[in-house]
Coordinates of N, CA and C in Angstrom, one line a residue:
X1 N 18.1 24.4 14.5 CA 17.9 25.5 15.5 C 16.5 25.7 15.8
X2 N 16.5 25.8 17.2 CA 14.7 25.6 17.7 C 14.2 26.9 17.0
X3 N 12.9 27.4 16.7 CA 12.5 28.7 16.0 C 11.1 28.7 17.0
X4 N 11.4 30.3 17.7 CA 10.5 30.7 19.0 C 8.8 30.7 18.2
X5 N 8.1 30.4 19.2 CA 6.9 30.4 18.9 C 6.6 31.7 18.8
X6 N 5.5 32.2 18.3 CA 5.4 33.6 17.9 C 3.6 33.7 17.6
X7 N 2.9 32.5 16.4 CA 1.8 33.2 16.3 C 0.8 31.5 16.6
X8 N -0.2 32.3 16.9 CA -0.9 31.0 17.3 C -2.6 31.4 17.1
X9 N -3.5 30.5 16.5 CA -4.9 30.5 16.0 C -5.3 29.7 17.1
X10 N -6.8 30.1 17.6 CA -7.5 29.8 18.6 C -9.3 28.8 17.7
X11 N -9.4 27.7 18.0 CA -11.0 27.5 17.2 C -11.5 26.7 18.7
X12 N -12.6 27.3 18.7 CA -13.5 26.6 19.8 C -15.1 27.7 19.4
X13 N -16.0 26.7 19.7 CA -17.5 26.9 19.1 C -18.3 28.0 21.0
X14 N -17.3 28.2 21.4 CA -17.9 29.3 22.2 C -17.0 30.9 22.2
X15 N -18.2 31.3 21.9 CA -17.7 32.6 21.7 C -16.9 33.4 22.9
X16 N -17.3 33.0 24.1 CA -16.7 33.6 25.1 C -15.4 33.2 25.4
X17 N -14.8 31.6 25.2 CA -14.1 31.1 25.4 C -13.0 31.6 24.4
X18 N -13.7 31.8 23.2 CA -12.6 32.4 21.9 C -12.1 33.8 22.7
X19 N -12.6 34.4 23.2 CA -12.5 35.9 23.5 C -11.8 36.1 24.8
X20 N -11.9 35.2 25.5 CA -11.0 34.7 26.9 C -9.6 34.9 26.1
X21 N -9.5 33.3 25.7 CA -8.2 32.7 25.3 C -7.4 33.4 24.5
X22 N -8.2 34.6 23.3 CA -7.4 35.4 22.6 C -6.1 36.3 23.5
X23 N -7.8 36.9 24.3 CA -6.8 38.0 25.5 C -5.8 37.3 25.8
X24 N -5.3 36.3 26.8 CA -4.5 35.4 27.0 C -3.8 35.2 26.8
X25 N -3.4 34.8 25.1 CA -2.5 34.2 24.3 C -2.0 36.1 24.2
X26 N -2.8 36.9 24.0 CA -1.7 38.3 23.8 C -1.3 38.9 24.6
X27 N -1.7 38.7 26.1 CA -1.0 39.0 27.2 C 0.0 38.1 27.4
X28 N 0.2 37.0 26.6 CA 1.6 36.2 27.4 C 2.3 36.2 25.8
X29 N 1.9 37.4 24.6 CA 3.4 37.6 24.6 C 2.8 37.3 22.7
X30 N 2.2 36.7 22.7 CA 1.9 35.9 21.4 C 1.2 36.7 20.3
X31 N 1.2 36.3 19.2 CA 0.5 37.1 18.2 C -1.1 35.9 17.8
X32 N -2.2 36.6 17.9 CA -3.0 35.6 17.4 C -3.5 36.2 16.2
X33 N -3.4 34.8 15.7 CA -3.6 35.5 13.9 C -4.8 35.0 13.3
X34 N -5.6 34.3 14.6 CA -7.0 34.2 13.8 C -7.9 33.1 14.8
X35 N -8.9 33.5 14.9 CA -10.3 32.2 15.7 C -11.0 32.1 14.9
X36 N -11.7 30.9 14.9 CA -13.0 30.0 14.7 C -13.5 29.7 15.3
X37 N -14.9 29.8 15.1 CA -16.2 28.7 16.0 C -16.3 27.8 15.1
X38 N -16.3 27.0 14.2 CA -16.2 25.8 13.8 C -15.0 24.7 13.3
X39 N -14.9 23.0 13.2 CA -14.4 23.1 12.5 C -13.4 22.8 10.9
X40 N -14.8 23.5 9.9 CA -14.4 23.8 8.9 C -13.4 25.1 8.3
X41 N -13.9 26.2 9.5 CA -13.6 27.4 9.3 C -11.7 27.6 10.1
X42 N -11.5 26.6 11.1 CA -10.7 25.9 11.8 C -9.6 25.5 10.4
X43 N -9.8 25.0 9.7 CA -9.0 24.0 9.0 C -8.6 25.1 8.1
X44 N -9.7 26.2 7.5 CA -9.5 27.0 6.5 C -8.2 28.3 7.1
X45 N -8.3 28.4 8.4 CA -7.8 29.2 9.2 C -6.2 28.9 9.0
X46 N -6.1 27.6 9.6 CA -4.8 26.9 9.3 C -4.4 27.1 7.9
X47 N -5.1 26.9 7.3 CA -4.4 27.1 5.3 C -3.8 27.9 5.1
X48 N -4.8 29.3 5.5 CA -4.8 30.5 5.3 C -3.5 31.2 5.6
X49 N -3.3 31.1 7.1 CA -2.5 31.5 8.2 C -1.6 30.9 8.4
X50 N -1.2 29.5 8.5 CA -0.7 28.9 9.0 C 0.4 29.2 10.3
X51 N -0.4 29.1 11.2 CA 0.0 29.2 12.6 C 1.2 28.4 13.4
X52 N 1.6 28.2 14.3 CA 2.5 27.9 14.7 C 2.5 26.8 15.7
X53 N 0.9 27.1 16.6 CA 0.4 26.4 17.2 C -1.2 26.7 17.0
X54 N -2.3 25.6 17.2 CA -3.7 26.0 17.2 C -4.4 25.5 18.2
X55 N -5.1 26.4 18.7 CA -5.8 25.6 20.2 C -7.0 24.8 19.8
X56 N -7.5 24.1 19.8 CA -8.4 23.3 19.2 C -9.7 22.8 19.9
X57 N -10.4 23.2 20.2 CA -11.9 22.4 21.1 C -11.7 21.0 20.6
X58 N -12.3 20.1 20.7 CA -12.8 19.0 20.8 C -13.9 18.8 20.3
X59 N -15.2 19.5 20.9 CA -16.1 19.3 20.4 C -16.2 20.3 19.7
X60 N -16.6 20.1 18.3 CA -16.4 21.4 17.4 C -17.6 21.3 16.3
X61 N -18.8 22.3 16.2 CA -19.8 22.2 15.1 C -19.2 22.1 13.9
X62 N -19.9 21.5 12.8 CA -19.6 21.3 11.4 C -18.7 20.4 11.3
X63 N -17.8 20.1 11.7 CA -16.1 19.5 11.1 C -15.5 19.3 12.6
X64 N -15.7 17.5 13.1 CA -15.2 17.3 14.9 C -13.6 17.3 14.8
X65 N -13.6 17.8 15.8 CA -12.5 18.3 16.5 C -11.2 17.6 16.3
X66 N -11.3 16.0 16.2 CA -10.6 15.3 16.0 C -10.5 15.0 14.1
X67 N -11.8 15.3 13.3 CA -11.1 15.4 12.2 C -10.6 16.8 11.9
X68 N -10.9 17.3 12.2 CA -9.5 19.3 12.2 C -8.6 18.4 11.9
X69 N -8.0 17.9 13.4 CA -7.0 17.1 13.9 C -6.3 16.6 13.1
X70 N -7.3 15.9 12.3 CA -6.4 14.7 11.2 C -6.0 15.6 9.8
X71 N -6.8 16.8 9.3 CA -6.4 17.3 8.4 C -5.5 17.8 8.7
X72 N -5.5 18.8 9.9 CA -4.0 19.8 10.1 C -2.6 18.9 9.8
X73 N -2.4 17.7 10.9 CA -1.6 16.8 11.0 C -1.1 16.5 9.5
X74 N -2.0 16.7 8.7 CA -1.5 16.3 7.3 C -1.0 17.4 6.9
X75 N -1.1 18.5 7.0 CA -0.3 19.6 6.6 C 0.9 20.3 7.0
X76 N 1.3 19.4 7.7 CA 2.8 19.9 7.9 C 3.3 21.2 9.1
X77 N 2.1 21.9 9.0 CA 2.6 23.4 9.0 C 2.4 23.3 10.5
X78 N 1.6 23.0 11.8 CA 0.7 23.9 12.7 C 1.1 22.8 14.0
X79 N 1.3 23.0 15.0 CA 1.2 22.0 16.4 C -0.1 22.5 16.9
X80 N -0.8 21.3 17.3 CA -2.1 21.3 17.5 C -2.3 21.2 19.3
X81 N -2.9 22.2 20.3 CA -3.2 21.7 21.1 C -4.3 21.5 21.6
X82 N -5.1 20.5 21.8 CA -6.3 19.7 22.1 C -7.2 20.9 23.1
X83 N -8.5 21.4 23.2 CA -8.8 21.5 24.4 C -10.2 21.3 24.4
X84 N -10.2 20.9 26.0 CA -11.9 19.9 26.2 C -11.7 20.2 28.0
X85 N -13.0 20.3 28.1 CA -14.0 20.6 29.2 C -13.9 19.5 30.2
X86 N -13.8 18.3 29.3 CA -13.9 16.7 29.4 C -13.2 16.6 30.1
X87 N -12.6 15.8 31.7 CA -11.7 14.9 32.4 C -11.8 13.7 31.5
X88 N -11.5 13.5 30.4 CA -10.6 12.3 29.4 C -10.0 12.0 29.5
X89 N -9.3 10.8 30.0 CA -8.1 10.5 29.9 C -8.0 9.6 28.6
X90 N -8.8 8.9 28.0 CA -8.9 8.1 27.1 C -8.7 9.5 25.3
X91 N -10.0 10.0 25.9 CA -9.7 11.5 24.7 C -8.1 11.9 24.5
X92 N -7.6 12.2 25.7 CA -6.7 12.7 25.6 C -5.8 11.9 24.4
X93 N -5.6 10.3 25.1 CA -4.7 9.6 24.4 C -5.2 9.5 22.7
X94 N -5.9 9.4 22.5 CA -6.4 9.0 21.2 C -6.1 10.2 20.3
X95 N -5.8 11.7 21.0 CA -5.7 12.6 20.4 C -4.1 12.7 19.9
X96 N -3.6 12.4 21.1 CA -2.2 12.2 20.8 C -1.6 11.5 19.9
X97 N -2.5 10.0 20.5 CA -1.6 8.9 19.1 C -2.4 9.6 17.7
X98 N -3.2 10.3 17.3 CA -3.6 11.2 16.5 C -2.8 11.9 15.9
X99 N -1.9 12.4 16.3 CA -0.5 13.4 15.9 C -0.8 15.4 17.1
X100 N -1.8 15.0 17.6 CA -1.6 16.2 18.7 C -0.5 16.6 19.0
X101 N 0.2 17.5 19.4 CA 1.4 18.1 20.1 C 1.2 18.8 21.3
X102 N 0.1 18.6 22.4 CA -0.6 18.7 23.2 C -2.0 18.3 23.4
X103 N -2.3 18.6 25.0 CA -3.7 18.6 25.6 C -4.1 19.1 26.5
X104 N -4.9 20.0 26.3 CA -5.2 21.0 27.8 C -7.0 21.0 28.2
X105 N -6.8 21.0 29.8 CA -8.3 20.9 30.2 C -8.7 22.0 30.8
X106 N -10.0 22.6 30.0 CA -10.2 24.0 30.1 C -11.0 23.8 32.0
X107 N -11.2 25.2 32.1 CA -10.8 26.2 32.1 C -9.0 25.9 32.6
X108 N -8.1 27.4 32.2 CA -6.2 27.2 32.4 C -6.2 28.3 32.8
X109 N -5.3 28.5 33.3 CA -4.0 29.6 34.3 C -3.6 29.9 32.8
X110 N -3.2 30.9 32.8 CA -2.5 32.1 31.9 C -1.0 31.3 31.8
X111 N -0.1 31.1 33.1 CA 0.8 30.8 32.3 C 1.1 29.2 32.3
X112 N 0.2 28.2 32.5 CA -0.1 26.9 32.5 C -0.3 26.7 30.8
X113 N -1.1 27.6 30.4 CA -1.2 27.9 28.7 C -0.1 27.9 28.1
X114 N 0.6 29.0 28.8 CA 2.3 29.6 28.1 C 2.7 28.1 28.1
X115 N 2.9 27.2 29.4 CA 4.1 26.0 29.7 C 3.5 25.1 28.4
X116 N 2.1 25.0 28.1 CA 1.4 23.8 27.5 C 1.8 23.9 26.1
X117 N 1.5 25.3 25.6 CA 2.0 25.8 24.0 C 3.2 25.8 23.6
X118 N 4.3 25.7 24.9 CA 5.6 26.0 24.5 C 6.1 25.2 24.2
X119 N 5.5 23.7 25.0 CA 6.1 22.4 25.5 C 5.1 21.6 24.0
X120 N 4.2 22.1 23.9 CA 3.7 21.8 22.0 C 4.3 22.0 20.8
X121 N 4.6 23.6 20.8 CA 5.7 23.6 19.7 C 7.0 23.6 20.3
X122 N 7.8 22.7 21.1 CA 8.7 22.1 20.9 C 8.8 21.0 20.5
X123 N 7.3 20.6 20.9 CA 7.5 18.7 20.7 C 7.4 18.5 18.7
X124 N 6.8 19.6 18.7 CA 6.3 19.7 17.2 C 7.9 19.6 16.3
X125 N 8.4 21.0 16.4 CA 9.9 20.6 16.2 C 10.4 19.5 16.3
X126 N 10.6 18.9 17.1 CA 11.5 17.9 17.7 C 11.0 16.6 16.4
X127 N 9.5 16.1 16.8 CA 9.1 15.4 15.8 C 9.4 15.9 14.2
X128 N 8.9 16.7 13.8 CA 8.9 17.3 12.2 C 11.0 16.8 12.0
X129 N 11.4 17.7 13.0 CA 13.7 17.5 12.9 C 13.7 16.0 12.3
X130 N 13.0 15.0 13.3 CA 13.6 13.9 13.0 C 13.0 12.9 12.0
X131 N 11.5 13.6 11.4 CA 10.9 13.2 10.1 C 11.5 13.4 9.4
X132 N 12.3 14.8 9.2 CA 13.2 15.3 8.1 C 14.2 14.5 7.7
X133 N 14.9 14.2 9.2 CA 16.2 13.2 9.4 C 15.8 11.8 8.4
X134 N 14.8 11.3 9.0 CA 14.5 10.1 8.1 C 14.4 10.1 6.9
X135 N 13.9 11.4 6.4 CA 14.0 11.8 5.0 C 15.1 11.7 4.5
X136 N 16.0 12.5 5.1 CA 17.0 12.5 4.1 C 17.6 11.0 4.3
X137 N 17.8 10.3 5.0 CA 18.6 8.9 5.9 C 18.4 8.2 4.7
X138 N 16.8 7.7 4.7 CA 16.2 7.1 3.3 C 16.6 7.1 2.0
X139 N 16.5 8.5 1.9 CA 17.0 9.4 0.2 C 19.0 9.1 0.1
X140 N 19.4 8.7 1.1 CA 20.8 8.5 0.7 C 21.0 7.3 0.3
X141 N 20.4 6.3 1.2 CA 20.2 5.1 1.5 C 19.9 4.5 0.1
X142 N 18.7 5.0 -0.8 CA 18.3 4.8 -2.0 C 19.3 4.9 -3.0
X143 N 19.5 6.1 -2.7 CA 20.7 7.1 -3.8 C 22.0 5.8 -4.1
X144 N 22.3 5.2 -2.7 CA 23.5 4.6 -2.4 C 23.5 3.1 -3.0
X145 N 22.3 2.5 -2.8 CA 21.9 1.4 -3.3 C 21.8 1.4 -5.4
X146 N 21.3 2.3 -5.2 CA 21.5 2.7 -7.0 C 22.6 3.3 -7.7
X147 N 23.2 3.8 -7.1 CA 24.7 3.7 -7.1 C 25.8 2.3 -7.8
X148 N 25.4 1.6 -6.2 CA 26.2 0.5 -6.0 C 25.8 -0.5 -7.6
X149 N 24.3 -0.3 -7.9 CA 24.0 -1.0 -8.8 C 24.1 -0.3 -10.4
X150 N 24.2 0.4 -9.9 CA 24.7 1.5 -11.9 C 26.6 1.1 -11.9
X151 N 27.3 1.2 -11.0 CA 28.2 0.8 -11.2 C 28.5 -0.6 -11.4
X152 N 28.0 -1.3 -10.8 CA 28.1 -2.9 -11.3 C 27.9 -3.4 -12.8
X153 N 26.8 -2.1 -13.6 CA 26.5 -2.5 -14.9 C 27.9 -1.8 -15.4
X154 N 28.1 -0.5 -15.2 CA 29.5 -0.1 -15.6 C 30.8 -1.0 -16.0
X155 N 30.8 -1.8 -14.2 CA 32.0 -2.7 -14.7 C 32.2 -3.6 -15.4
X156 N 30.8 -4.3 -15.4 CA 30.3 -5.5 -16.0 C 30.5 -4.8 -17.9
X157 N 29.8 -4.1 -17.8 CA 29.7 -3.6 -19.5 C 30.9 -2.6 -20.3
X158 N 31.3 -2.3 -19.5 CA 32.9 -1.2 -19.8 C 34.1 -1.2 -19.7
X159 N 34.1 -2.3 -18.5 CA 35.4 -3.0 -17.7 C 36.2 -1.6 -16.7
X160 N 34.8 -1.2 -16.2 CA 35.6 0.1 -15.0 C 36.4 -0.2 -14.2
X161 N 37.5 0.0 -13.1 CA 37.4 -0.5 -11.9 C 36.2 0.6 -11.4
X162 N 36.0 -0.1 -9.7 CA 34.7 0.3 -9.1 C 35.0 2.2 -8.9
X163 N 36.6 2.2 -8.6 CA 36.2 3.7 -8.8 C 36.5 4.7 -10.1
X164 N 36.5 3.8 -11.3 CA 36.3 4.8 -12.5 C 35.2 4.7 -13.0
X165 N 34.0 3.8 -12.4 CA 33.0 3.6 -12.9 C 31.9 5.0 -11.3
X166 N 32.6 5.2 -10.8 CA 31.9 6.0 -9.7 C 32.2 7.6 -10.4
X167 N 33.8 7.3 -10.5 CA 33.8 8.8 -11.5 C 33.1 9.0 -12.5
X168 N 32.8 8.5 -12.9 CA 31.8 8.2 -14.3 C 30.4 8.8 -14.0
X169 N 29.9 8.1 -13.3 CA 28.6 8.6 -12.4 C 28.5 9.9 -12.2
X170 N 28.8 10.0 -11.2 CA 29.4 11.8 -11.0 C 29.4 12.9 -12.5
X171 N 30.6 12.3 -13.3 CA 30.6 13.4 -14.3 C 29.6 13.7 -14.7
X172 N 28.7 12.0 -15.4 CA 27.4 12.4 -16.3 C 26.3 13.2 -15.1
X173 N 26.5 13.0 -14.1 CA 25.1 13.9 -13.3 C 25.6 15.5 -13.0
X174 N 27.4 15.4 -13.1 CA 27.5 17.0 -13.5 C 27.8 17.6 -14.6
X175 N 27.1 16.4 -15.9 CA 27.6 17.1 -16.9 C 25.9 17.6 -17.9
X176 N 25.0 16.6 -17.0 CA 23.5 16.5 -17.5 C 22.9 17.7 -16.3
X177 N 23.8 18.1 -15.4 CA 22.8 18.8 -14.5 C 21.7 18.1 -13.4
X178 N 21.6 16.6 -13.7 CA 20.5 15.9 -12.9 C 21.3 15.3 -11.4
X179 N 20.6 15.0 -10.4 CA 20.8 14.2 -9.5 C 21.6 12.7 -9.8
X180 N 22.4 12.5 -9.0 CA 23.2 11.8 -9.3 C 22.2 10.0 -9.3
X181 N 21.3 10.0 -8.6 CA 20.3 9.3 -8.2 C 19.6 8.8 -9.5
X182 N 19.1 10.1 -10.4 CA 18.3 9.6 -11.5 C 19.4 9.0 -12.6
X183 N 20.6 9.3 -12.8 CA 21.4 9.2 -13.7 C 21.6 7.4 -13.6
X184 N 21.6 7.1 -12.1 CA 22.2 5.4 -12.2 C 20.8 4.9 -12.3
X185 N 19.3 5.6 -11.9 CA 18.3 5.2 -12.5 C 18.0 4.8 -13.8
X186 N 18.3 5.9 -14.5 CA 18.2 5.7 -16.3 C 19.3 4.2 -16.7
X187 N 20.2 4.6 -16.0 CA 21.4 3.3 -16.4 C 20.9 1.8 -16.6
X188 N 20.0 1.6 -14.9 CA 19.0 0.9 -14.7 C 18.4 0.3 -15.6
X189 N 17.9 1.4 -15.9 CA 16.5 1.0 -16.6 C 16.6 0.9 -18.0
X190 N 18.2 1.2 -18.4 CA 18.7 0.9 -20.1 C 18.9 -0.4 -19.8
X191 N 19.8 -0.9 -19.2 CA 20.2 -2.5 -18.8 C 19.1 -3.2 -18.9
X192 N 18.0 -3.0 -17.9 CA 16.7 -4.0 -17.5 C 16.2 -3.8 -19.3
X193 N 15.7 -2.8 -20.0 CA 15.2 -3.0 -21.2 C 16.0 -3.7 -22.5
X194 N 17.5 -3.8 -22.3 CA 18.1 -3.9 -23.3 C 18.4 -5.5 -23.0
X195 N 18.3 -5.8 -21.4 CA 17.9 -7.3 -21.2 C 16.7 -8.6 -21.7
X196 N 15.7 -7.4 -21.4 CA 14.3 -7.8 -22.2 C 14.1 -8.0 -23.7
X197 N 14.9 -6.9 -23.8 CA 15.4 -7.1 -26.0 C 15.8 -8.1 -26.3
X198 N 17.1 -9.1 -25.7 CA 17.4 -9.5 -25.5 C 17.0 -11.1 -25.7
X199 N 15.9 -11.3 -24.3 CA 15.7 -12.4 -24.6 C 14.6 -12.8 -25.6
X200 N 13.8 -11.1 -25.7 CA 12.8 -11.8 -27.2 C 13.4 -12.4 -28.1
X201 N 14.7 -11.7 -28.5 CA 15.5 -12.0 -29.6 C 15.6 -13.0 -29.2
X202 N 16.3 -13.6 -28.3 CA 16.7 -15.4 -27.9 C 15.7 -16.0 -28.5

């Protein structure tokens, strides 16, 4: 479920421009929860706050624009939209394949802002949804493969069929309280060592 934009941090190294864009972002509705003129102070802001969306200069004293860029993008939390003075079209791109979630070229229309921020943290969602997706896709995928292979030692060593050796599984991960994942892990990793015993003895 999409979750409405709401608060958003402004960093750009002109003071006037910070003081524009605040007004702005509160006339069209938004909560701003913090500006920077630099950005080190930019990155700290994002920690602190963690915003929703951050408008971002480009060219930025202390800490460039583009590395903000790279730290936020590592944090999970913020959709970042680019802004530059610049007719870029090369900036722009580089900011994108960057992990940007927009790009705007100043001076903007009040609600050209609204369409750019909104159309940012959507894209933001949308990306982050289907990172999650891969996450979990992965984590099953793994789960399932370790599985397949804790049972194989089962039937091989116990004489299970495949599904008393799956019941099996199950119980011990709800009888140990752990993930059913680590349980055919340990299994694993008793077989591989008691293999290696094994052939020293040989």
């Amino acid at each position: 479920m999409a979750i409405p934009l709401e608060k958003i941090a402004i960093a750009d190294d002109e003071q006037s421009v910070l003081l524009l864009m605040k007004e702005i972002v509160q006339d069209l509705g938004y909560e701003c929860v913090g500006i920077a003129q630099n950005g080190a102070d930019a990155v700290e802001l994002v920690r602190r706050t963690q915003p929703q969306v951050l408008l971002l200069d480009v060219h930025m004293p202390v800490l460039d624009g583009m590395k903000v860029l790279a730290q936020i993008v590592e944090m999970k939390t913020t959709a970042v939209v680019m802004l530059t003075g610049d007719p870029d079209i090369e900036l722009a791109r580089r900011a994108m394949d960057a992990g940007a979630s927009g790009y705007m070229q100043k001076p903007m229309e009040s609600m050209q802002i609204a369409a750019i921020v909104e159309s940012a943290w959507h894209r933001f969602q949308t990306i982050h949804s289907l990172q999650e997706e891969k996450k979990a896709l992965d984590a099953a995928l793994e789960t399932r493969k370790l599985t397949e292979k804790a049972k194989g030692i089962l039937m091989e060593q116990q004489g299970f069929s495949e599904d008393d050796a799956h019941k099996c599984l199950l119980k011990m991960s709800q009888d140990q309280g752990i993930p059913l994942k680590e349980v055919c892990r340990s299994i694993i990793q008793v077989k591989m060592l008691l293999g290696k015993k094994s052939k020293r003895a040989a």
